[in-house]
Short mmCIF file of C-alpha atoms in Angstrom, two decimals:
data_model
loop_
_atom_site.label_atom_id
_atom_site.label_comp_id
_atom_site.label_asym_id
_atom_site.label_seq_id
_atom_site.Cartn_x
_atom_site.Cartn_y
_atom_site.Cartn_z
CA MET A 308 -37.29 -88.29 33.11
CA ARG A 309 -38.33 -84.66 33.71
CA VAL A 310 -36.32 -81.57 34.66
CA TRP A 311 -37.87 -78.44 36.25
CA PRO A 312 -35.30 -75.63 36.53
CA ALA A 313 -36.26 -72.54 38.53
CA ALA A 314 -34.62 -69.77 40.52
CA ASP A 315 -35.98 -71.32 43.74
CA TYR A 316 -34.57 -74.78 43.05
CA THR A 317 -34.13 -77.32 40.26
CA ARG A 318 -36.09 -80.56 40.39
CA VAL A 319 -35.22 -83.74 38.49
CA THR A 320 -37.89 -86.47 38.41
CA LEU A 321 -37.46 -90.11 37.45
CA GLU A 322 -40.77 -91.92 37.06
CA ASN A 323 -40.63 -95.72 37.14
CA ASP A 324 -42.87 -98.78 37.29
CA SER A 325 -41.36 -99.73 40.65
CA ASN A 326 -39.81 -97.99 43.62
CA LEU A 327 -36.14 -97.11 43.21
CA LYS A 328 -33.53 -97.17 45.97
CA THR A 329 -30.71 -94.65 45.94
CA ASN A 330 -27.59 -93.45 47.66
CA HIS A 331 -26.29 -89.94 47.12
CA PHE A 332 -23.36 -87.81 48.24
CA ILE A 333 -21.70 -84.47 47.45
CA VAL A 334 -18.20 -84.20 46.01
CA LYS A 335 -16.33 -80.90 46.41
CA ASP A 336 -13.90 -78.95 44.19
CA PRO A 337 -15.69 -78.77 41.84
CA GLU A 338 -19.17 -79.18 43.28
CA ARG A 339 -20.91 -82.40 42.19
CA LEU A 340 -23.90 -84.43 43.32
CA VAL A 341 -23.47 -88.17 42.84
CA VAL A 342 -26.55 -90.41 42.86
CA ASP A 343 -26.41 -94.21 42.64
CA ILE A 344 -29.72 -95.79 41.59
CA GLU A 345 -30.05 -99.45 42.50
CA GLY A 346 -31.95 -102.15 40.66
CA ILE A 347 -31.72 -100.78 37.12
CA ASP A 348 -29.39 -100.92 34.14
CA LEU A 349 -28.41 -98.09 31.85
CA ASN A 350 -31.07 -97.55 29.18
CA PRO A 351 -31.93 -94.98 26.49
CA THR A 352 -34.38 -93.13 28.75
CA LEU A 353 -31.70 -92.53 31.38
CA LYS A 354 -29.29 -91.35 28.69
CA GLN A 355 -31.84 -88.75 27.62
CA LEU A 356 -31.29 -86.90 30.90
CA VAL A 357 -28.04 -85.46 29.52
CA ALA A 358 -29.90 -83.57 26.80
CA LYS A 359 -32.62 -82.37 29.17
CA ILE A 360 -30.29 -80.16 31.21
CA GLN A 361 -30.53 -76.65 29.75
CA SER A 362 -27.59 -74.26 29.69
CA ASN A 363 -29.63 -71.68 31.64
CA ASP A 364 -30.38 -74.07 34.51
CA PRO A 365 -29.52 -72.06 37.65
CA TYR A 366 -27.89 -74.95 39.51
CA ILE A 367 -26.94 -77.80 37.15
CA LYS A 368 -24.06 -77.33 34.71
CA GLY A 369 -24.47 -80.78 33.20
CA VAL A 370 -25.02 -84.44 34.04
CA ARG A 371 -23.17 -87.66 33.28
CA VAL A 372 -24.89 -91.04 33.27
CA GLY A 373 -23.16 -94.41 33.39
CA GLN A 374 -23.33 -98.02 34.58
CA ASN A 375 -21.37 -97.90 37.83
CA ARG A 376 -21.64 -101.62 38.52
CA PRO A 377 -24.17 -104.38 37.77
CA ASN A 378 -27.72 -103.19 38.55
CA VAL A 379 -26.47 -99.77 39.66
CA VAL A 380 -26.63 -96.66 37.47
CA ARG A 381 -24.66 -93.59 38.58
CA LEU A 382 -25.75 -90.03 37.86
CA VAL A 383 -23.19 -87.28 38.37
CA PHE A 384 -24.61 -83.76 38.40
CA ASP A 385 -21.96 -81.11 37.76
CA LEU A 386 -23.16 -78.08 39.75
CA LYS A 387 -22.87 -74.35 39.20
CA GLU A 388 -22.85 -73.63 42.94
CA GLU A 389 -23.12 -75.32 46.31
CA VAL A 390 -26.51 -76.95 46.86
CA ASN A 391 -28.51 -78.69 49.58
CA PRO A 392 -29.90 -81.76 47.80
CA GLN A 393 -33.12 -83.44 48.83
CA VAL A 394 -33.52 -86.92 47.37
CA PHE A 395 -36.77 -88.73 48.11
CA THR A 396 -39.39 -91.04 46.63
CA LEU A 397 -43.11 -90.56 46.09
CA ALA A 398 -45.71 -93.30 46.03
CA PRO A 399 -48.02 -93.54 42.99
CA VAL A 400 -50.74 -90.89 42.93
CA GLY A 401 -53.14 -89.75 40.23
CA GLU A 402 -51.62 -90.59 36.85
CA TYR A 403 -48.10 -90.88 38.26
CA LYS A 404 -46.27 -94.11 39.02
CA HIS A 405 -43.37 -94.34 41.47
CA ARG A 406 -41.28 -91.16 41.39
CA LEU A 407 -37.71 -90.55 42.47
CA ILE A 408 -37.14 -86.84 43.12
CA PHE A 409 -33.92 -84.81 43.27
CA ASP A 410 -34.54 -81.29 44.55
CA LEU A 411 -31.41 -79.12 44.37
CA TYR A 412 -31.78 -76.09 46.63
CA PRO A 413 -29.10 -73.37 46.81
CA VAL A 414 -27.14 -73.23 50.06
CA ASN A 415 -27.68 -69.47 50.02
CA PRO A 416 -31.25 -68.98 48.79
CA VAL A 417 -32.52 -65.62 47.61
CA ASP A 418 -34.53 -63.78 50.27
CA PRO A 419 -37.86 -62.77 48.63
CA LEU A 420 -37.94 -59.51 50.61
CA ALA A 421 -34.36 -58.63 49.67
CA ALA A 422 -35.19 -59.29 46.03
CA LEU A 423 -38.18 -56.95 46.21
CA ILE A 424 -36.18 -54.25 47.95
CA GLU A 425 -33.38 -54.52 45.38
CA LYS A 426 -35.71 -53.78 42.47
CA GLY A 427 -38.30 -51.71 44.33
CA GLU A 428 -39.05 -48.05 43.74
CA TRP A 429 -39.71 -46.28 47.00
CA PRO A 430 -42.82 -44.20 47.53
CA THR A 431 -42.89 -40.49 46.84
CA GLN A 432 -46.61 -40.08 47.43
CA PRO A 433 -49.29 -41.62 49.62
CA ALA A 434 -50.20 -45.17 48.65
CA LEU A 435 -53.71 -45.65 47.33
CA PRO A 436 -55.51 -42.65 48.90
CA GLU A 437 -59.24 -42.73 49.41
CA PRO A 438 -60.85 -41.71 46.11
CA GLU A 439 -63.24 -39.39 47.96
CA THR A 440 -60.37 -37.48 49.56
CA ARG A 441 -59.45 -34.28 47.76
CA PRO A 442 -56.49 -32.16 48.87
CA GLN A 443 -57.50 -28.83 50.33
CA PRO A 444 -55.83 -25.72 48.88
CA LYS A 445 -53.00 -24.46 51.05
CA ALA A 446 -52.86 -20.83 52.11
CA GLU A 447 -49.57 -19.33 50.98
CA PRO A 448 -47.80 -17.49 53.87
CA ARG A 449 -47.60 -13.76 53.42
CA ASN A 450 -43.99 -13.60 54.61
CA SER A 451 -41.72 -14.39 51.61
CA ALA A 452 -39.07 -16.08 53.79
CA GLU A 453 -41.72 -18.33 55.33
CA ALA A 454 -43.06 -19.12 51.86
CA GLN A 455 -39.58 -20.07 50.65
CA ALA A 456 -39.04 -22.33 53.68
CA ARG A 457 -42.34 -24.08 53.03
CA ARG A 458 -41.41 -24.69 49.40
CA GLU A 459 -38.10 -26.22 50.45
CA ALA A 460 -39.56 -28.33 53.27
CA PRO A 461 -40.59 -31.95 52.65
CA GLU A 462 -44.19 -32.26 51.54
CA GLU A 463 -46.48 -33.04 54.43
CA LYS A 464 -47.68 -36.59 53.98
CA GLN A 465 -51.36 -37.38 54.10
CA GLY A 466 -52.29 -40.93 55.11
CA THR A 467 -49.96 -43.90 54.83
CA THR A 468 -46.80 -43.49 52.75
CA ARG A 469 -45.31 -46.88 51.98
CA MET A 470 -45.19 -49.59 49.38
CA VAL A 471 -48.17 -51.93 49.25
CA THR A 472 -47.03 -55.50 48.65
CA ILE A 473 -49.32 -58.00 46.96
CA ALA A 474 -48.51 -61.71 46.78
CA LEU A 475 -49.89 -63.32 43.63
CA ASP A 476 -50.07 -67.09 43.76
CA PRO A 477 -50.52 -68.90 40.42
CA GLY A 478 -51.78 -72.34 41.43
CA HIS A 479 -50.07 -75.66 40.70
CA GLY A 480 -46.91 -75.85 38.51
CA GLY A 481 -44.15 -78.26 37.62
CA GLU A 482 -45.11 -81.83 38.41
CA ASP A 483 -48.63 -80.64 39.24
CA PRO A 484 -50.44 -79.51 36.07
CA GLY A 485 -53.68 -78.74 37.86
CA ALA A 486 -56.89 -79.29 35.94
CA ILE A 487 -56.69 -80.07 32.22
CA GLY A 488 -59.29 -78.93 29.70
CA ARG A 489 -60.78 -80.97 26.88
CA SER A 490 -58.48 -79.26 24.37
CA GLY A 491 -55.44 -79.97 26.50
CA SER A 492 -55.06 -76.58 28.18
CA ARG A 493 -53.38 -76.90 31.56
CA GLU A 494 -54.48 -74.92 34.59
CA LYS A 495 -50.88 -74.24 35.64
CA ASP A 496 -50.15 -72.46 32.35
CA VAL A 497 -53.36 -70.43 32.21
CA VAL A 498 -53.14 -69.10 35.76
CA LEU A 499 -49.45 -68.18 35.41
CA ALA A 500 -50.29 -66.17 32.30
CA ILE A 501 -53.11 -64.34 34.11
CA ALA A 502 -50.89 -63.73 37.16
CA LYS A 503 -48.13 -62.21 35.00
CA ARG A 504 -50.65 -59.90 33.31
CA LEU A 505 -52.01 -58.86 36.70
CA LYS A 506 -48.49 -58.32 38.05
CA ALA A 507 -47.66 -55.95 35.19
CA LYS A 508 -50.86 -53.96 35.76
CA ILE A 509 -50.38 -53.71 39.53
CA GLU A 510 -46.81 -52.50 39.12
CA GLN A 511 -48.06 -49.62 36.97
CA GLN A 512 -49.95 -48.34 40.02
CA PRO A 513 -48.19 -45.87 42.34
CA ASN A 514 -46.50 -47.45 45.35
CA MET A 515 -47.55 -51.02 44.63
CA ARG A 516 -45.30 -54.00 44.10
CA VAL A 517 -45.84 -57.71 43.50
CA MET A 518 -44.26 -60.96 44.62
CA LEU A 519 -45.14 -64.04 42.55
CA THR A 520 -45.01 -67.31 44.51
CA ARG A 521 -43.85 -68.85 41.23
CA ASP A 522 -42.80 -67.06 38.05
CA GLY A 523 -42.23 -70.17 35.96
CA ASP A 524 -43.25 -73.78 35.54
CA PHE A 525 -42.15 -75.32 38.82
CA PHE A 526 -43.88 -76.79 41.85
CA VAL A 527 -44.29 -74.81 45.07
CA PRO A 528 -45.70 -76.60 48.15
CA LEU A 529 -48.79 -75.02 49.69
CA HIS A 530 -47.12 -73.98 52.95
CA VAL A 531 -44.16 -72.46 51.04
CA ARG A 532 -46.59 -70.25 49.11
CA VAL A 533 -47.86 -68.93 52.45
CA GLN A 534 -44.31 -68.55 53.81
CA LYS A 535 -43.23 -66.52 50.79
CA ALA A 536 -46.12 -64.09 51.29
CA ARG A 537 -45.25 -63.69 54.96
CA GLN A 538 -41.53 -63.23 54.23
CA VAL A 539 -42.29 -60.14 52.15
CA GLN A 540 -44.89 -58.96 54.70
CA ALA A 541 -47.55 -58.99 52.00
CA ASP A 542 -50.64 -56.83 52.45
CA LEU A 543 -52.76 -59.20 50.34
CA PHE A 544 -52.51 -62.77 49.10
CA VAL A 545 -54.35 -63.62 45.87
CA SER A 546 -54.31 -67.25 44.68
CA ILE A 547 -55.34 -67.74 41.06
CA HIS A 548 -56.90 -70.96 39.74
CA ALA A 549 -59.00 -72.34 36.88
CA ASP A 550 -60.42 -75.59 38.13
CA ALA A 551 -62.38 -78.48 36.67
CA PHE A 552 -65.53 -80.26 37.74
CA VAL A 553 -66.78 -83.75 36.97
CA GLU A 554 -69.49 -82.29 34.73
CA PRO A 555 -68.32 -80.23 31.71
CA THR A 556 -71.42 -78.04 32.04
CA ALA A 557 -70.14 -76.46 35.26
CA ARG A 558 -69.21 -72.86 34.54
CA GLY A 559 -68.63 -69.45 36.07
CA SER A 560 -66.09 -67.60 38.19
CA SER A 561 -65.89 -67.76 41.99
CA VAL A 562 -63.98 -66.15 44.83
CA PHE A 563 -63.21 -68.05 48.04
CA VAL A 564 -61.94 -67.13 51.49
CA LEU A 565 -60.96 -69.28 54.42
CA SER A 566 -63.51 -70.87 56.69
CA GLU A 567 -62.82 -72.11 60.19
CA LYS A 568 -66.29 -73.57 60.63
CA GLY A 569 -66.71 -75.73 57.54
CA ALA A 570 -67.38 -75.03 53.89
CA SER A 571 -70.19 -72.79 52.69
CA SER A 572 -71.32 -75.44 50.20
CA THR A 573 -70.65 -79.03 49.20
CA ALA A 574 -68.93 -77.81 46.04
CA ALA A 575 -66.66 -75.49 48.05
CA ARG A 576 -65.69 -78.35 50.35
CA TRP A 577 -64.97 -80.60 47.36
CA LEU A 578 -62.85 -77.93 45.72
CA ALA A 579 -60.84 -77.19 48.87
CA THR A 580 -60.13 -80.90 49.35
CA LYS A 581 -58.99 -81.13 45.75
CA GLU A 582 -56.73 -78.06 45.99
CA ASN A 583 -55.28 -79.17 49.31
CA ALA A 584 -54.15 -82.40 47.62
CA ALA A 585 -51.75 -80.40 45.41
CA ASP A 586 -48.79 -81.36 47.59
CA LEU A 587 -49.47 -85.04 46.90
CA ILE A 588 -49.47 -84.47 43.14
CA GLY A 589 -46.60 -81.99 43.06
CA GLY A 590 -44.53 -83.97 45.51
CA VAL A 591 -43.36 -82.80 48.95
CA ASN A 592 -40.46 -84.33 50.84
CA ILE A 593 -42.31 -85.27 54.03
CA LYS A 594 -39.10 -86.02 55.96
CA HIS A 595 -37.79 -82.53 55.30
CA HIS A 596 -41.12 -80.79 55.68
CA ASP A 597 -41.18 -78.34 58.59
CA ARG A 598 -44.32 -79.77 60.13
CA GLN A 599 -44.21 -77.55 63.19
CA LEU A 600 -44.06 -74.36 61.14
CA ALA A 601 -46.73 -75.63 58.76
CA SER A 602 -49.07 -76.42 61.64
CA VAL A 603 -48.60 -72.92 63.05
CA LEU A 604 -49.53 -71.40 59.71
CA LEU A 605 -52.57 -73.62 59.42
CA ASP A 606 -53.89 -73.12 62.94
CA LEU A 607 -53.43 -69.42 63.67
CA SER A 608 -55.93 -67.95 61.20
CA THR A 609 -58.02 -65.34 62.94
CA THR A 610 -61.48 -63.92 62.64
CA ALA A 611 -59.97 -60.54 61.70
CA GLN A 612 -58.07 -62.06 58.79
CA ILE A 613 -61.21 -63.76 57.51
CA ASN A 614 -63.26 -60.57 57.86
CA ASP A 615 -60.69 -58.59 55.87
CA SER A 616 -60.51 -61.39 53.32
CA LEU A 617 -64.28 -61.24 52.88
CA LYS A 618 -64.11 -57.51 52.16
CA LEU A 619 -61.42 -58.08 49.53
CA ALA A 620 -63.27 -61.05 48.05
CA LYS A 621 -66.54 -59.12 47.70
CA ALA A 622 -64.77 -56.26 45.93
CA VAL A 623 -63.05 -58.63 43.50
CA LEU A 624 -66.14 -60.79 42.93
CA GLY A 625 -68.17 -57.72 42.04
CA GLU A 626 -65.66 -56.79 39.33
CA ILE A 627 -65.27 -60.31 37.94
CA GLY A 628 -69.06 -60.51 37.60
CA GLY A 629 -68.78 -57.81 34.96
CA ILE A 630 -66.74 -60.00 32.58
CA ASN A 631 -67.95 -63.54 33.26
CA ARG A 632 -70.93 -65.32 34.68
CA LEU A 633 -70.54 -66.04 38.39
CA HIS A 634 -70.75 -69.64 39.55
CA LYS A 635 -72.21 -68.38 42.82
CA GLY A 636 -73.47 -64.88 43.46
CA ALA A 637 -71.72 -64.61 46.81
CA VAL A 638 -68.24 -65.20 48.21
CA GLU A 639 -67.75 -68.81 49.29
CA GLN A 640 -65.73 -70.21 52.18
CA ALA A 641 -63.80 -73.43 52.73
CA GLY A 642 -60.65 -74.71 54.42
CA PHE A 643 -58.09 -73.95 51.71
CA ALA A 644 -54.60 -74.53 53.12
CA VAL A 645 -53.12 -71.82 50.92
CA LEU A 646 -55.39 -69.17 52.48
CA LYS A 647 -54.24 -69.79 56.04
CA ALA A 648 -51.72 -67.01 56.57
CA PRO A 649 -52.87 -65.68 59.95
CA ASP A 650 -52.00 -62.05 59.25
CA ILE A 651 -52.68 -61.51 55.52
CA PRO A 652 -56.11 -61.02 53.91
CA SER A 653 -56.22 -63.93 51.47
CA ILE A 654 -58.52 -64.93 48.62
CA LEU A 655 -58.62 -67.71 46.04
CA ILE A 656 -60.05 -66.85 42.63
CA GLU A 657 -61.45 -69.51 40.32
CA THR A 658 -61.22 -67.55 37.08
CA ALA A 659 -63.41 -70.03 35.18
CA PHE A 660 -63.92 -73.79 34.73
CA ILE A 661 -61.25 -75.13 32.40
CA SER A 662 -63.34 -78.31 32.15
CA ASN A 663 -66.06 -76.34 30.34
CA PRO A 664 -65.10 -76.12 26.62
CA GLU A 665 -66.48 -72.57 26.27
CA GLU A 666 -64.66 -71.35 29.35
CA GLU A 667 -61.48 -73.18 28.37
CA ALA A 668 -61.50 -71.15 25.16
CA LYS A 669 -61.89 -67.96 27.23
CA LEU A 670 -59.07 -68.88 29.58
CA THR A 671 -56.62 -69.29 26.73
CA ASP A 672 -57.74 -66.06 25.04
CA ASP A 673 -55.45 -63.04 25.49
CA ALA A 674 -58.38 -60.62 25.68
CA TYR A 675 -60.15 -62.57 28.42
CA GLN A 676 -56.95 -62.96 30.43
CA ASP A 677 -56.47 -59.20 30.19
CA GLN A 678 -60.06 -58.53 31.23
CA MET A 679 -59.69 -60.86 34.22
CA ALA A 680 -56.47 -59.11 35.29
CA ASN A 681 -58.16 -55.71 34.99
CA ALA A 682 -61.15 -56.87 37.02
CA VAL A 683 -58.99 -58.22 39.85
CA LEU A 684 -56.89 -55.03 39.90
CA THR A 685 -60.01 -52.86 40.10
CA GLY A 686 -61.32 -55.00 42.97
CA ILE A 687 -58.02 -54.67 44.81
CA ARG A 688 -58.02 -50.90 44.37
CA LYS A 689 -61.59 -50.63 45.65
CA TYR A 690 -60.66 -52.72 48.68
CA PHE A 691 -57.73 -50.46 49.54
CA ALA A 692 -59.81 -47.33 48.97
CA ARG A 693 -62.16 -48.51 51.72
CA ASN A 694 -59.47 -50.20 53.86
CA PRO A 695 -56.23 -48.18 53.67
CA PRO A 696 -53.13 -50.24 54.50
CA LEU A 697 -51.66 -49.72 57.94
CA ALA A 698 -48.20 -48.29 58.43
CA LYS A 699 -45.28 -50.69 58.53
CA SER A 700 -41.59 -50.47 59.30
CA ARG A 701 -39.70 -48.12 56.98
CA MET A 702 -37.40 -51.08 56.27
CA MET A 703 -40.15 -52.17 53.95
#
């Protein structure tokens, strides 16, 4: 029994030796989700679910577990608000056996863009001006009235004046731990820590804000990561990983962009295939999956997006090379599903190999995480200095 509370949704997972059949329904006033699980009897593991519901869970107030009738156990989730439940099963994969999943989504989910706007500080100066550009001295008008009018008039804006939005995507999460190092370090924890450090540094920059695709330990499907970035009209999408290889000697950092024509190397193809399997490990409700929307996201990537992504990737790779050995000296390309937003320059950073004991130690070190965040930020700033963001609607 596992519980994954998050602002996006709460997931409850029951893992079992065999497939479980269920019936579920909602009861109103007060809101409750009732789930009948067939083919099992009440046991100590099921009773443990009561203690696993935390008081700060956004959607579950508590749970009651009982034997409803022979071979049928009933779970009653007392809810804090109205939810849209998704109840589904997952076939065994990786180290998991049969899983029964309850995903409790709010009926009125938070709009990522509205959340950014609510806490955002609006620009008072041009966003990320070219470093070579220096303001020219202004000639003060001789007429005192004209001078006073100029002082009271709004400052004339040079370049683009708007918030730059960066989507940071810590890989894996929740049911999907990602790669695991020899000392037990989990990729999902390491990359979230780096992403949070990077977020804090970016938000110290003028006119820059950040949306995290996940800010805690919960699973986010690949296409939802892309959707979140598009919902906030992100200017960049940066996916952060720390993968493993079959050989513990593999080491070094890498930066990847999307490829429409095949991978740039066998290793890149292997890695993309592995990352694209995250939905199988994390668990996606195929029946509820918006396949049409997902296919649009995966098929509309353009040459322009890839070209911009390459520019960003080269800038970031150059900075990362200053703090860690590079696995490859050039940007690599492969068909990563998470990089397929058609209108957002997108990169995937492999910060280091968690399967390499030396690099695992780096990845869990505060100083290295800070250095990695600084390097990525510097790369992003260099990219924008050479490729200023285009104007967008003032609603942003």
